[in-house]
Amino acid sequence: MRVFAIIGQLLTAASALIILSVSLSLVALAFPRYAPFKSFWVVILEWLYTPLKWLFHAVGNGQLLDGAMVRLRNLSNRARFTHSNRRVFLAPHCLRSIDCPAKSSRDGLLCTNCGKCVLGELLEKARRLEYKMYILAGSSFIPEIIQRDKPEGVLLLACSYENNKVMMHLRGLATYAVNLDHDGCILTQVSDTKVLTAMKMGLGD
Amino acid sequence: MLWAIIGIAGTALAISILLAILLGYTLFILWERTEKIYLPRLSECLAYIFYKPISTLSRKHEHFDRYLIECENRVMQERFRRVRGKKILVAPQCLRAGDCPATLDPKMGYICKDCGRCVIAKLSKEAKKLGFEFYIVPGDSFVKRIAKERKPAGAIGIACTGELSRTLGVGMRMGVASAGVPLLRDGCFMTEVDPDAVLEKMRECGSLQS
């Protein structure tokens, strides 16, 4: 009986600690700029991702959680990304226009810079800033890119769900993400200014 | 006294969770050895709820995803066979050949030109014969939009194991009688699927008269 009493006290203390951690991590999610120990709250939120996603879906918008986690991760990774040198830029194929003439390859879309969408412009800017850019149709090729190119920094451009998922898998790397302004897998949109600002972080003029 | 009650309840809960995880893992191992799903509803439930710990124990995430897909297919099988009404077949754009001439439509997804360079032309013909609406989708938000707009009674999805195990679970919980066919080779470019496995699923859909 005494053993169970001790277990009971320990469990109660552990439960209180868990409830406190969960509450504080949700506060960090709501006010990411002011949260200390950002990477710690990111870890807590990753553990709780599935039940939190259900909760956010239940109240109307599961994407809110992904967007908020990406913001928190960006703030947590900002310094490391800013100081990274060898960088890779991963953009989604869904930004392409309806009549995009680009061919697909193992390394992603081979953009011809036809001017029908924002990808050509981003490709030019990425080259000037010495990023290795890939326009991808999915995330399963990303581990091969990371293994082959061994980047210090990875700039991601995608919908918040994909950004959060990839950042979770690449948690050892200095990742920084830009969320699309308008998603939906087809004719998606992003402000090129927003992407350029992220690309230039730590690179001066 | 209260601490002891909490201690007993907590210990009982922890042991129950551990046993559930072990049971889920055992059912997965049995499937690996015998290629049979035992107690499909229980297997699917345990694999879905305890996905992270059981897949970590298995150390073969992709294999575990295939197991979860089979469980989900088995659980939905009876409803899937009794489907009446609209049926859809959803294929991923990564099945296309490298020089695919398909055009992209904002409502319908990719429109196959029947060039024969990949398996999609064959799937498209058979889908039409068997009364399925066929979509080649650029991503999973597109699938959600089709499901909301078309409100199918039955759906077959082709995708890589990670995406399929997640999407089938969502489809099940939305009340769509779904079945999944995993890709034989993934990688987001020129992927492969067994067309006979897809045809078999299409013929199975709605095959039982009530």
mmCIF file of C-alpha atoms in Angstrom:
data_model
loop_
_atom_site.group_PDB
_atom_site.id
_atom_site.type_symbol
_atom_site.label_atom_id
_atom_site.label_comp_id
_atom_site.label_asym_id
_atom_site.label_seq_id
_atom_site.Cartn_x
_atom_site.Cartn_y
_atom_site.Cartn_z
ATOM 1 C CA MET A 1 0.000 0.000 0.000
ATOM 2 C CA ARG A 2 2.855 2.342 0.871
ATOM 3 C CA VAL A 3 4.458 1.638 -2.509
ATOM 4 C CA PHE A 4 1.227 2.570 -4.290
ATOM 5 C CA ALA A 5 0.996 5.730 -2.187
ATOM 6 C CA ILE A 6 4.504 6.727 -3.329
ATOM 7 C CA ILE A 7 3.616 5.847 -6.937
ATOM 8 C CA GLY A 8 0.446 7.932 -6.531
ATOM 9 C CA GLN A 9 2.419 10.963 -5.337
ATOM 10 C CA LEU A 10 4.959 10.579 -8.151
ATOM 11 C CA LEU A 11 2.216 10.200 -10.757
ATOM 12 C CA THR A 12 0.403 13.265 -9.453
ATOM 13 C CA ALA A 13 3.626 15.306 -9.566
ATOM 14 C CA ALA A 14 4.398 14.009 -13.081
ATOM 15 C CA SER A 15 0.834 14.766 -14.267
ATOM 16 C CA ALA A 16 1.031 18.279 -12.847
ATOM 17 C CA LEU A 17 4.378 18.780 -14.616
ATOM 18 C CA ILE A 18 2.942 17.475 -17.906
ATOM 19 C CA ILE A 19 -0.143 19.708 -17.656
ATOM 20 C CA LEU A 20 2.107 22.683 -16.875
ATOM 21 C CA SER A 21 4.436 21.886 -19.819
ATOM 22 C CA VAL A 22 1.495 21.484 -22.205
ATOM 23 C CA SER A 23 -0.068 24.761 -21.049
ATOM 24 C CA LEU A 24 3.218 26.655 -21.324
ATOM 25 C CA SER A 25 3.921 25.182 -24.764
ATOM 26 C CA LEU A 26 0.477 26.398 -25.946
ATOM 27 C CA VAL A 27 1.315 29.842 -24.551
ATOM 28 C CA ALA A 28 4.645 29.706 -26.424
ATOM 29 C CA LEU A 29 2.653 28.804 -29.565
ATOM 30 C CA ALA A 30 0.370 31.821 -29.102
ATOM 31 C CA PHE A 31 3.187 34.278 -28.281
ATOM 32 C CA PRO A 32 6.276 32.798 -29.985
ATOM 33 C CA ARG A 33 8.256 36.046 -30.035
ATOM 34 C CA TYR A 34 8.296 36.271 -26.241
ATOM 35 C CA ALA A 35 8.745 32.595 -25.384
ATOM 36 C CA PRO A 36 12.065 31.572 -23.802
ATOM 37 C CA PHE A 37 13.565 28.091 -24.523
ATOM 38 C CA LYS A 38 11.741 27.927 -27.861
ATOM 39 C CA SER A 39 13.324 24.645 -28.975
ATOM 40 C CA PHE A 40 12.119 22.951 -25.766
ATOM 41 C CA TRP A 41 8.486 23.951 -26.455
ATOM 42 C CA VAL A 42 8.893 22.724 -30.040
ATOM 43 C CA VAL A 43 9.856 19.271 -28.698
ATOM 44 C CA ILE A 44 6.797 19.216 -26.367
ATOM 45 C CA LEU A 45 4.508 20.235 -29.230
ATOM 46 C CA GLU A 46 5.960 17.505 -31.477
ATOM 47 C CA TRP A 47 5.120 14.860 -28.857
ATOM 48 C CA LEU A 48 1.589 16.240 -28.615
ATOM 49 C CA TYR A 49 1.164 16.901 -32.338
ATOM 50 C CA THR A 50 -1.486 14.237 -33.057
ATOM 51 C CA PRO A 51 -3.899 15.037 -30.192
ATOM 52 C CA LEU A 52 -3.371 18.803 -30.688
ATOM 53 C CA LYS A 53 -4.132 18.408 -34.407
ATOM 54 C CA TRP A 54 -7.413 16.638 -33.554
ATOM 55 C CA LEU A 55 -8.228 19.460 -31.135
ATOM 56 C CA PHE A 56 -7.516 22.204 -33.686
ATOM 57 C CA HIS A 57 -9.569 20.295 -36.316
ATOM 58 C CA ALA A 58 -12.426 20.001 -33.830
ATOM 59 C CA VAL A 59 -12.463 23.771 -33.255
ATOM 60 C CA GLY A 60 -12.324 24.485 -36.992
ATOM 61 C CA ASN A 61 -8.813 24.786 -38.397
ATOM 62 C CA GLY A 62 -6.037 22.206 -38.159
ATOM 63 C CA GLN A 63 -3.719 24.389 -40.236
ATOM 64 C CA LEU A 64 -3.549 26.986 -37.463
ATOM 65 C CA LEU A 65 -1.449 24.563 -35.419
ATOM 66 C CA ASP A 66 0.999 23.946 -38.303
ATOM 67 C CA GLY A 67 1.308 27.681 -39.015
ATOM 68 C CA ALA A 68 1.966 28.467 -35.353
ATOM 69 C CA MET A 69 4.538 25.659 -34.998
ATOM 70 C CA VAL A 70 6.365 26.885 -38.107
ATOM 71 C CA ARG A 71 6.515 30.419 -36.617
ATOM 72 C CA LEU A 72 7.895 29.061 -33.347
ATOM 73 C CA ARG A 73 10.461 26.890 -35.169
ATOM 74 C CA ASN A 74 11.530 29.859 -37.325
ATOM 75 C CA LEU A 75 12.161 31.990 -34.250
ATOM 76 C CA SER A 76 14.025 29.121 -32.618
ATOM 77 C CA ASN A 77 16.195 28.445 -35.712
ATOM 78 C CA ARG A 78 16.655 32.040 -36.846
ATOM 79 C CA ALA A 79 20.145 32.595 -35.455
ATOM 80 C CA ARG A 80 21.493 29.248 -36.743
ATOM 81 C CA PHE A 81 19.977 29.798 -40.177
ATOM 82 C CA THR A 82 21.319 33.344 -40.366
ATOM 83 C CA HIS A 83 24.854 32.102 -39.702
ATOM 84 C CA SER A 84 24.622 29.144 -42.096
ATOM 85 C CA ASN A 85 26.669 29.210 -45.303
ATOM 86 C CA ARG A 86 25.968 26.320 -47.629
ATOM 87 C CA ARG A 87 22.208 26.600 -48.207
ATOM 88 C CA VAL A 88 19.554 24.693 -50.070
ATOM 89 C CA PHE A 89 16.166 26.134 -51.120
ATOM 90 C CA LEU A 90 13.230 23.719 -51.488
ATOM 91 C CA ALA A 91 10.216 25.089 -53.351
ATOM 92 C CA PRO A 92 6.958 23.287 -54.208
ATOM 93 C CA HIS A 93 5.877 22.386 -57.745
ATOM 94 C CA CYS A 94 2.340 23.609 -56.967
ATOM 95 C CA LEU A 95 3.477 27.225 -57.592
ATOM 96 C CA ARG A 96 3.793 26.456 -61.323
ATOM 97 C CA SER A 97 1.275 27.839 -63.795
ATOM 98 C CA ILE A 98 -1.420 25.692 -65.414
ATOM 99 C CA ASP A 99 0.491 25.597 -68.708
ATOM 100 C CA CYS A 100 3.965 25.249 -67.246
ATOM 101 C CA PRO A 101 6.357 23.965 -69.939
ATOM 102 C CA ALA A 102 8.936 22.593 -67.468
ATOM 103 C CA LYS A 103 9.845 18.921 -67.601
ATOM 104 C CA SER A 104 10.089 16.793 -64.457
ATOM 105 C CA SER A 105 13.252 14.993 -63.431
ATOM 106 C CA ARG A 106 14.571 12.975 -60.537
ATOM 107 C CA ASP A 107 15.847 16.257 -59.038
ATOM 108 C CA GLY A 108 12.497 17.968 -59.365
ATOM 109 C CA LEU A 109 11.053 20.343 -61.930
ATOM 110 C CA LEU A 110 13.486 21.770 -64.523
ATOM 111 C CA CYS A 111 12.245 25.342 -64.583
ATOM 112 C CA THR A 112 12.795 27.201 -67.883
ATOM 113 C CA ASN A 113 12.077 30.658 -66.389
ATOM 114 C CA CYS A 114 9.240 31.229 -68.853
ATOM 115 C CA GLY A 115 7.801 33.993 -66.653
ATOM 116 C CA LYS A 116 4.362 32.400 -66.205
ATOM 117 C CA CYS A 117 4.789 31.993 -62.456
ATOM 118 C CA VAL A 118 7.013 33.172 -59.615
ATOM 119 C CA LEU A 119 9.330 30.122 -59.686
ATOM 120 C CA GLY A 120 11.583 31.429 -62.491
ATOM 121 C CA GLU A 121 12.241 34.642 -60.592
ATOM 122 C CA LEU A 122 12.937 32.730 -57.385
ATOM 123 C CA LEU A 123 15.343 30.463 -59.282
ATOM 124 C CA GLU A 124 17.310 33.483 -60.575
ATOM 125 C CA LYS A 125 17.485 35.043 -57.136
ATOM 126 C CA ALA A 126 18.484 31.725 -55.546
ATOM 127 C CA ARG A 127 21.352 31.335 -58.034
ATOM 128 C CA ARG A 128 22.613 34.891 -57.354
ATOM 129 C CA LEU A 129 22.553 34.242 -53.618
ATOM 130 C CA GLU A 130 24.325 30.883 -54.109
ATOM 131 C CA TYR A 131 21.443 28.675 -53.011
ATOM 132 C CA LYS A 132 21.002 25.268 -54.555
ATOM 133 C CA MET A 133 17.313 25.286 -55.471
ATOM 134 C CA TYR A 134 14.999 22.326 -56.029
ATOM 135 C CA ILE A 135 11.365 22.502 -57.169
ATOM 136 C CA LEU A 136 9.825 19.347 -55.695
ATOM 137 C CA ALA A 137 6.564 17.445 -56.186
ATOM 138 C CA GLY A 138 6.781 15.821 -52.750
ATOM 139 C CA SER A 139 8.931 15.506 -49.671
ATOM 140 C CA SER A 140 10.226 11.941 -50.033
ATOM 141 C CA PHE A 141 13.237 13.075 -52.100
ATOM 142 C CA ILE A 142 14.384 15.544 -49.423
ATOM 143 C CA PRO A 143 16.493 13.060 -47.347
ATOM 144 C CA GLU A 144 18.501 12.245 -50.493
ATOM 145 C CA ILE A 145 19.082 15.950 -51.179
ATOM 146 C CA ILE A 146 20.272 16.497 -47.602
ATOM 147 C CA GLN A 147 22.579 13.476 -47.739
ATOM 148 C CA ARG A 148 24.022 14.491 -51.108
ATOM 149 C CA ASP A 149 24.389 18.256 -50.643
ATOM 150 C CA LYS A 150 25.035 18.313 -46.871
ATOM 151 C CA PRO A 151 23.682 21.861 -46.447
ATOM 152 C CA GLU A 152 24.180 23.954 -43.310
ATOM 153 C CA GLY A 153 20.924 25.815 -43.864
ATOM 154 C CA VAL A 154 17.655 24.737 -45.524
ATOM 155 C CA LEU A 155 15.076 27.283 -46.673
ATOM 156 C CA LEU A 156 11.636 25.736 -47.143
ATOM 157 C CA LEU A 157 8.752 27.149 -49.138
ATOM 158 C CA ALA A 158 5.460 25.209 -48.910
ATOM 159 C CA CYS A 159 2.081 25.111 -47.185
ATOM 160 C CA SER A 160 2.284 25.218 -43.383
ATOM 161 C CA TYR A 161 1.484 21.500 -43.012
ATOM 162 C CA GLU A 162 4.368 20.422 -45.292
ATOM 163 C CA ASN A 163 6.766 22.964 -43.776
ATOM 164 C CA ASN A 164 6.015 21.728 -40.262
ATOM 165 C CA LYS A 165 6.339 18.081 -41.329
ATOM 166 C CA VAL A 166 9.697 18.617 -43.065
ATOM 167 C CA MET A 167 11.057 20.769 -40.222
ATOM 168 C CA MET A 168 10.141 17.932 -37.833
ATOM 169 C CA HIS A 169 12.150 15.461 -39.907
ATOM 170 C CA LEU A 170 15.109 17.815 -40.377
ATOM 171 C CA ARG A 171 15.247 18.930 -36.757
ATOM 172 C CA GLY A 172 19.056 18.674 -36.538
ATOM 173 C CA LEU A 173 19.494 21.207 -39.368
ATOM 174 C CA ALA A 174 19.115 24.994 -39.441
ATOM 175 C CA THR A 175 15.777 25.140 -41.237
ATOM 176 C CA TYR A 176 13.727 28.239 -41.928
ATOM 177 C CA ALA A 177 10.326 28.178 -43.597
ATOM 178 C CA VAL A 178 8.170 30.542 -45.613
ATOM 179 C CA ASN A 179 4.475 29.571 -45.772
ATOM 180 C CA LEU A 180 2.539 29.996 -49.003
ATOM 181 C CA ASP A 181 0.065 32.891 -48.989
ATOM 182 C CA HIS A 182 -2.499 30.744 -50.768
ATOM 183 C CA ASP A 183 -2.253 26.921 -50.814
ATOM 184 C CA GLY A 184 -4.437 24.090 -52.219
ATOM 185 C CA CYS A 185 -1.907 22.065 -54.275
ATOM 186 C CA ILE A 186 -2.581 23.952 -57.526
ATOM 187 C CA LEU A 187 -1.949 27.578 -58.642
ATOM 188 C CA THR A 188 -0.683 28.379 -55.180
ATOM 189 C CA GLN A 189 0.766 31.809 -54.420
ATOM 190 C CA VAL A 190 3.503 33.441 -52.411
ATOM 191 C CA SER A 191 4.919 36.940 -52.208
ATOM 192 C CA ASP A 192 8.375 36.900 -53.830
ATOM 193 C CA THR A 193 9.412 39.755 -51.504
ATOM 194 C CA LYS A 194 8.687 37.564 -48.479
ATOM 195 C CA VAL A 195 10.774 34.736 -49.928
ATOM 196 C CA LEU A 196 13.646 37.069 -50.898
ATOM 197 C CA THR A 197 13.749 38.524 -47.371
ATOM 198 C CA ALA A 198 14.124 35.016 -45.958
ATOM 199 C CA MET A 199 16.742 34.086 -48.582
ATOM 200 C CA LYS A 200 18.885 37.128 -47.741
ATOM 201 C CA MET A 201 19.000 36.476 -43.982
ATOM 202 C CA GLY A 202 22.612 36.668 -42.856
ATOM 203 C CA LEU A 203 23.895 37.256 -46.377
ATOM 204 C CA GLY A 204 24.082 41.079 -46.289
ATOM 205 C CA ASP A 205 23.304 43.008 -49.508
ATOM 206 C CA MET B 1 -5.380 6.591 1.127
ATOM 207 C CA LEU B 2 -5.999 8.921 -1.836
ATOM 208 C CA TRP B 3 -2.362 8.646 -2.967
ATOM 209 C CA ALA B 4 -2.637 4.851 -2.845
ATOM 210 C CA ILE B 5 -5.815 4.922 -4.980
ATOM 211 C CA ILE B 6 -4.104 7.233 -7.480
ATOM 212 C CA GLY B 7 -1.050 4.962 -7.401
ATOM 213 C CA ILE B 8 -3.115 1.833 -8.064
ATOM 214 C CA ALA B 9 -5.146 3.524 -10.847
ATOM 215 C CA GLY B 10 -2.005 4.977 -12.431
ATOM 216 C CA THR B 11 -0.162 1.655 -12.291
ATOM 217 C CA ALA B 12 -3.175 -0.146 -13.776
ATOM 218 C CA LEU B 13 -3.373 2.444 -16.584
ATOM 219 C CA ALA B 14 0.350 2.232 -17.329
ATOM 220 C CA ILE B 15 0.242 -1.574 -17.429
ATOM 221 C CA SER B 16 -2.861 -1.477 -19.691
ATOM 222 C CA ILE B 17 -1.136 0.897 -22.107
ATOM 223 C CA LEU B 18 2.016 -1.245 -22.162
ATOM 224 C CA LEU B 19 -0.044 -4.389 -22.755
ATOM 225 C CA ALA B 20 -2.001 -2.674 -25.541
ATOM 226 C CA ILE B 21 1.251 -1.635 -27.234
ATOM 227 C CA LEU B 22 2.655 -5.172 -26.880
ATOM 228 C CA LEU B 23 -0.568 -6.649 -28.256
ATOM 229 C CA GLY B 24 -0.492 -4.246 -31.187
ATOM 230 C CA TYR B 25 3.142 -5.156 -31.858
ATOM 231 C CA THR B 26 2.355 -8.888 -31.605
ATOM 232 C CA LEU B 27 -0.484 -8.570 -34.132
ATOM 233 C CA PHE B 28 1.953 -6.767 -36.464
ATOM 234 C CA ILE B 29 4.566 -9.541 -36.065
ATOM 235 C CA LEU B 30 1.875 -12.185 -36.766
ATOM 236 C CA TRP B 31 1.013 -10.341 -39.989
ATOM 237 C CA GLU B 32 4.695 -10.261 -40.971
ATOM 238 C CA ARG B 33 5.048 -14.012 -40.424
ATOM 239 C CA THR B 34 1.697 -15.238 -41.794
ATOM 240 C CA GLU B 35 0.577 -12.348 -44.081
ATOM 241 C CA LYS B 36 -2.825 -12.509 -42.339
ATOM 242 C CA ILE B 37 -4.568 -9.799 -40.347
ATOM 243 C CA TYR B 38 -5.909 -11.188 -37.078
ATOM 244 C CA LEU B 39 -8.724 -9.325 -35.317
ATOM 245 C CA PRO B 40 -8.731 -6.531 -37.950
ATOM 246 C CA ARG B 41 -10.703 -3.921 -35.990
ATOM 247 C CA LEU B 42 -8.534 -4.352 -32.905
ATOM 248 C CA SER B 43 -5.350 -4.434 -35.034
ATOM 249 C CA GLU B 44 -6.337 -1.227 -36.845
ATOM 250 C CA CYS B 45 -7.344 0.529 -33.642
ATOM 251 C CA LEU B 46 -4.130 -0.345 -31.803
ATOM 252 C CA ALA B 47 -1.917 0.428 -34.817
ATOM 253 C CA TYR B 48 -3.628 3.822 -35.296
ATOM 254 C CA ILE B 49 -3.700 4.933 -31.650
ATOM 255 C CA PHE B 50 -0.224 3.638 -30.771
ATOM 256 C CA TYR B 51 1.328 4.328 -34.165
ATOM 257 C CA LYS B 52 4.469 6.016 -32.828
ATOM 258 C CA PRO B 53 5.498 3.459 -30.170
ATOM 259 C CA ILE B 54 4.636 0.353 -32.242
ATOM 260 C CA SER B 55 6.296 1.605 -35.433
ATOM 261 C CA THR B 56 9.370 2.568 -33.357
ATOM 262 C CA LEU B 57 9.435 -0.948 -31.829
ATOM 263 C CA SER B 58 9.146 -2.490 -35.300
ATOM 264 C CA ARG B 59 12.054 -0.354 -36.620
ATOM 265 C CA LYS B 60 10.519 -0.701 -40.099
ATOM 266 C CA HIS B 61 8.287 2.342 -40.537
ATOM 267 C CA GLU B 62 7.391 1.670 -44.156
ATOM 268 C CA HIS B 63 6.548 -1.950 -43.435
ATOM 269 C CA PHE B 64 4.413 -0.876 -40.513
ATOM 270 C CA ASP B 65 2.612 1.619 -42.746
ATOM 271 C CA ARG B 66 1.801 -1.224 -45.179
ATOM 272 C CA TYR B 67 0.412 -3.221 -42.261
ATOM 273 C CA LEU B 68 -1.764 -0.273 -41.167
ATOM 274 C CA ILE B 69 -3.063 0.131 -44.733
ATOM 275 C CA GLU B 70 -3.995 -3.551 -44.873
ATOM 276 C CA CYS B 71 -5.747 -3.296 -41.511
ATOM 277 C CA GLU B 72 -7.704 -0.271 -42.708
ATOM 278 C CA ASN B 73 -8.611 -2.068 -45.962
ATOM 279 C CA ARG B 74 -9.848 -5.095 -43.986
ATOM 280 C CA VAL B 75 -11.918 -3.005 -41.581
ATOM 281 C CA MET B 76 -13.608 -1.171 -44.477
ATOM 282 C CA GLN B 77 -13.939 -4.272 -46.702
ATOM 283 C CA GLU B 78 -17.603 -5.089 -46.002
ATOM 284 C CA ARG B 79 -18.759 -1.464 -46.489
ATOM 285 C CA PHE B 80 -16.480 -1.094 -49.515
ATOM 286 C CA ARG B 81 -18.038 -4.144 -51.173
ATOM 287 C CA ARG B 82 -21.536 -2.790 -50.554
ATOM 288 C CA VAL B 83 -20.887 0.671 -52.030
ATOM 289 C CA ARG B 84 -23.804 2.130 -53.984
ATOM 290 C CA GLY B 85 -23.449 5.485 -55.668
ATOM 291 C CA LYS B 86 -20.504 7.622 -56.717
ATOM 292 C CA LYS B 87 -17.091 5.955 -56.780
ATOM 293 C CA ILE B 88 -13.756 7.735 -57.243
ATOM 294 C CA LEU B 89 -10.233 6.568 -57.999
ATOM 295 C CA VAL B 90 -7.476 8.954 -56.942
ATOM 296 C CA ALA B 91 -3.937 8.540 -58.283
ATOM 297 C CA PRO B 92 -0.890 10.688 -57.481
ATOM 298 C CA GLN B 93 0.738 12.824 -60.174
ATOM 299 C CA CYS B 94 4.108 11.187 -59.406
ATOM 300 C CA LEU B 95 3.000 8.066 -61.364
ATOM 301 C CA ARG B 96 3.404 10.090 -64.588
ATOM 302 C CA ALA B 97 6.300 9.592 -66.951
ATOM 303 C CA GLY B 98 9.104 12.164 -66.949
ATOM 304 C CA ASP B 99 7.947 13.617 -70.279
ATOM 305 C CA CYS B 100 4.249 13.423 -69.506
ATOM 306 C CA PRO B 101 2.159 15.650 -71.835
ATOM 307 C CA ALA B 102 -0.803 15.878 -69.403
ATOM 308 C CA THR B 103 -2.318 19.298 -68.830
ATOM 309 C CA LEU B 104 -3.309 20.645 -65.436
ATOM 310 C CA ASP B 105 -6.866 21.724 -64.674
ATOM 311 C CA PRO B 106 -7.611 23.633 -61.439
ATOM 312 C CA LYS B 107 -10.784 21.600 -60.794
ATOM 313 C CA MET B 108 -9.958 18.175 -62.217
ATOM 314 C CA GLY B 109 -6.235 17.858 -61.585
ATOM 315 C CA TYR B 110 -4.031 16.441 -64.341
ATOM 316 C CA ILE B 111 -5.840 15.468 -67.556
ATOM 317 C CA CYS B 112 -4.291 12.310 -69.011
ATOM 318 C CA LYS B 113 -3.574 12.404 -72.772
ATOM 319 C CA ASP B 114 -3.523 8.609 -73.049
ATOM 320 C CA CYS B 115 0.018 8.621 -74.466
ATOM 321 C CA GLY B 116 0.774 5.195 -72.938
ATOM 322 C CA ARG B 117 4.081 6.259 -71.334
ATOM 323 C CA CYS B 118 2.919 5.259 -67.861
ATOM 324 C CA VAL B 119 0.293 3.086 -66.174
ATOM 325 C CA ILE B 120 -2.193 5.962 -65.793
ATOM 326 C CA ALA B 121 -3.728 5.542 -69.282
ATOM 327 C CA LYS B 122 -4.620 1.919 -68.490
ATOM 328 C CA LEU B 123 -6.055 2.866 -65.074
ATOM 329 C CA SER B 124 -8.064 5.688 -66.647
ATOM 330 C CA LYS B 125 -9.648 3.327 -69.257
ATOM 331 C CA GLU B 126 -10.531 0.680 -66.684
ATOM 332 C CA ALA B 127 -11.874 3.282 -64.247
ATOM 333 C CA LYS B 128 -14.240 4.584 -66.939
ATOM 334 C CA LYS B 129 -15.398 1.031 -67.801
ATOM 335 C CA LEU B 130 -16.085 0.252 -64.156
ATOM 336 C CA GLY B 131 -17.959 3.496 -63.465
ATOM 337 C CA PHE B 132 -15.297 5.337 -61.457
ATOM 338 C CA GLU B 133 -14.493 9.054 -61.636
ATOM 339 C CA PHE B 134 -10.727 9.220 -62.055
ATOM 340 C CA TYR B 135 -8.503 11.986 -60.703
ATOM 341 C CA ILE B 136 -4.738 12.490 -60.983
ATOM 342 C CA VAL B 137 -3.978 14.813 -58.100
ATOM 343 C CA PRO B 138 -1.040 17.163 -57.435
ATOM 344 C CA GLY B 139 -1.284 16.856 -53.632
ATOM 345 C CA ASP B 140 -3.396 15.810 -50.662
ATOM 346 C CA SER B 141 -5.315 19.111 -50.196
ATOM 347 C CA PHE B 142 -6.652 18.465 -53.698
ATOM 348 C CA VAL B 143 -7.922 15.049 -52.525
ATOM 349 C CA LYS B 144 -9.747 16.673 -49.596
ATOM 350 C CA ARG B 145 -11.366 19.180 -51.971
ATOM 351 C CA ILE B 146 -12.546 16.404 -54.336
ATOM 352 C CA ALA B 147 -13.946 14.420 -51.399
ATOM 353 C CA LYS B 148 -15.868 17.487 -50.135
ATOM 354 C CA GLU B 149 -17.174 18.485 -53.587
ATOM 355 C CA ARG B 150 -17.970 15.066 -55.046
ATOM 356 C CA LYS B 151 -19.118 13.354 -51.802
ATOM 357 C CA PRO B 152 -18.277 9.829 -53.019
ATOM 358 C CA ALA B 153 -19.805 6.730 -51.493
ATOM 359 C CA GLY B 154 -16.642 4.781 -52.248
ATOM 360 C CA ALA B 155 -13.032 5.784 -52.901
ATOM 361 C CA ILE B 156 -9.794 4.081 -53.877
ATOM 362 C CA GLY B 157 -6.547 5.909 -53.209
ATOM 363 C CA ILE B 158 -3.116 5.177 -54.675
ATOM 364 C CA ALA B 159 -0.192 6.762 -52.804
ATOM 365 C CA CYS B 160 3.064 6.111 -50.974
ATOM 366 C CA THR B 161 2.640 4.173 -47.729
ATOM 367 C CA GLY B 162 3.154 7.119 -45.366
ATOM 368 C CA GLU B 163 0.542 9.316 -47.088
ATOM 369 C CA LEU B 164 -1.882 6.431 -47.652
ATOM 370 C CA SER B 165 -1.923 5.184 -44.050
ATOM 371 C CA ARG B 166 -2.720 8.725 -42.886
ATOM 372 C CA THR B 167 -5.323 9.544 -45.579
ATOM 373 C CA LEU B 168 -7.188 6.230 -45.312
ATOM 374 C CA GLY B 169 -7.575 6.774 -41.586
ATOM 375 C CA VAL B 170 -9.040 10.255 -42.227
ATOM 376 C CA GLY B 171 -11.353 8.878 -44.974
ATOM 377 C CA MET B 172 -12.578 6.124 -42.645
ATOM 378 C CA ARG B 173 -13.403 8.616 -39.942
ATOM 379 C CA MET B 174 -15.217 10.830 -42.510
ATOM 380 C CA GLY B 175 -17.455 7.869 -43.339
ATOM 381 C CA VAL B 176 -16.216 7.219 -46.912
ATOM 382 C CA ALA B 177 -15.905 3.497 -47.752
ATOM 383 C CA SER B 178 -12.245 3.608 -48.798
ATOM 384 C CA ALA B 179 -9.528 1.252 -49.902
ATOM 385 C CA GLY B 180 -5.866 1.968 -50.500
ATOM 386 C CA VAL B 181 -3.299 0.579 -52.914
ATOM 387 C CA PRO B 182 0.272 1.488 -51.918
ATOM 388 C CA LEU B 183 2.911 2.311 -54.517
ATOM 389 C CA LEU B 184 5.457 -0.407 -55.280
ATOM 390 C CA ARG B 185 8.141 2.269 -55.609
ATOM 391 C CA ASP B 186 7.870 5.815 -54.264
ATOM 392 C CA GLY B 187 10.231 8.816 -54.479
ATOM 393 C CA CYS B 188 7.855 11.486 -55.865
ATOM 394 C CA PHE B 189 8.999 10.947 -59.490
ATOM 395 C CA MET B 190 8.120 8.147 -61.962
ATOM 396 C CA THR B 191 6.759 5.999 -59.147
ATOM 397 C CA GLU B 192 5.181 2.593 -59.734
ATOM 398 C CA VAL B 193 2.001 0.794 -58.768
ATOM 399 C CA ASP B 194 0.706 -2.693 -59.551
ATOM 400 C CA PRO B 195 -2.176 -1.966 -62.003
ATOM 401 C CA ASP B 196 -3.701 -5.413 -61.354
ATOM 402 C CA ALA B 197 -3.952 -4.615 -57.637
ATOM 403 C CA VAL B 198 -5.793 -1.393 -58.521
ATOM 404 C CA LEU B 199 -8.127 -3.237 -60.936
ATOM 405 C CA GLU B 200 -8.866 -5.827 -58.296
ATOM 406 C CA LYS B 201 -9.875 -3.101 -55.841
ATOM 407 C CA MET B 202 -12.052 -1.383 -58.476
ATOM 408 C CA ARG B 203 -13.878 -4.670 -59.192
ATOM 409 C CA GLU B 204 -14.294 -5.284 -55.471
ATOM 410 C CA CYS B 205 -15.959 -1.907 -54.890
ATOM 411 C CA GLY B 206 -19.726 -2.393 -54.877
ATOM 412 C CA SER B 207 -19.390 -6.089 -55.785
ATOM 413 C CA LEU B 208 -21.789 -7.305 -53.069
ATOM 414 C CA GLN B 209 -25.531 -7.027 -53.625
ATOM 415 C CA SER B 210 -27.383 -6.097 -50.366
#
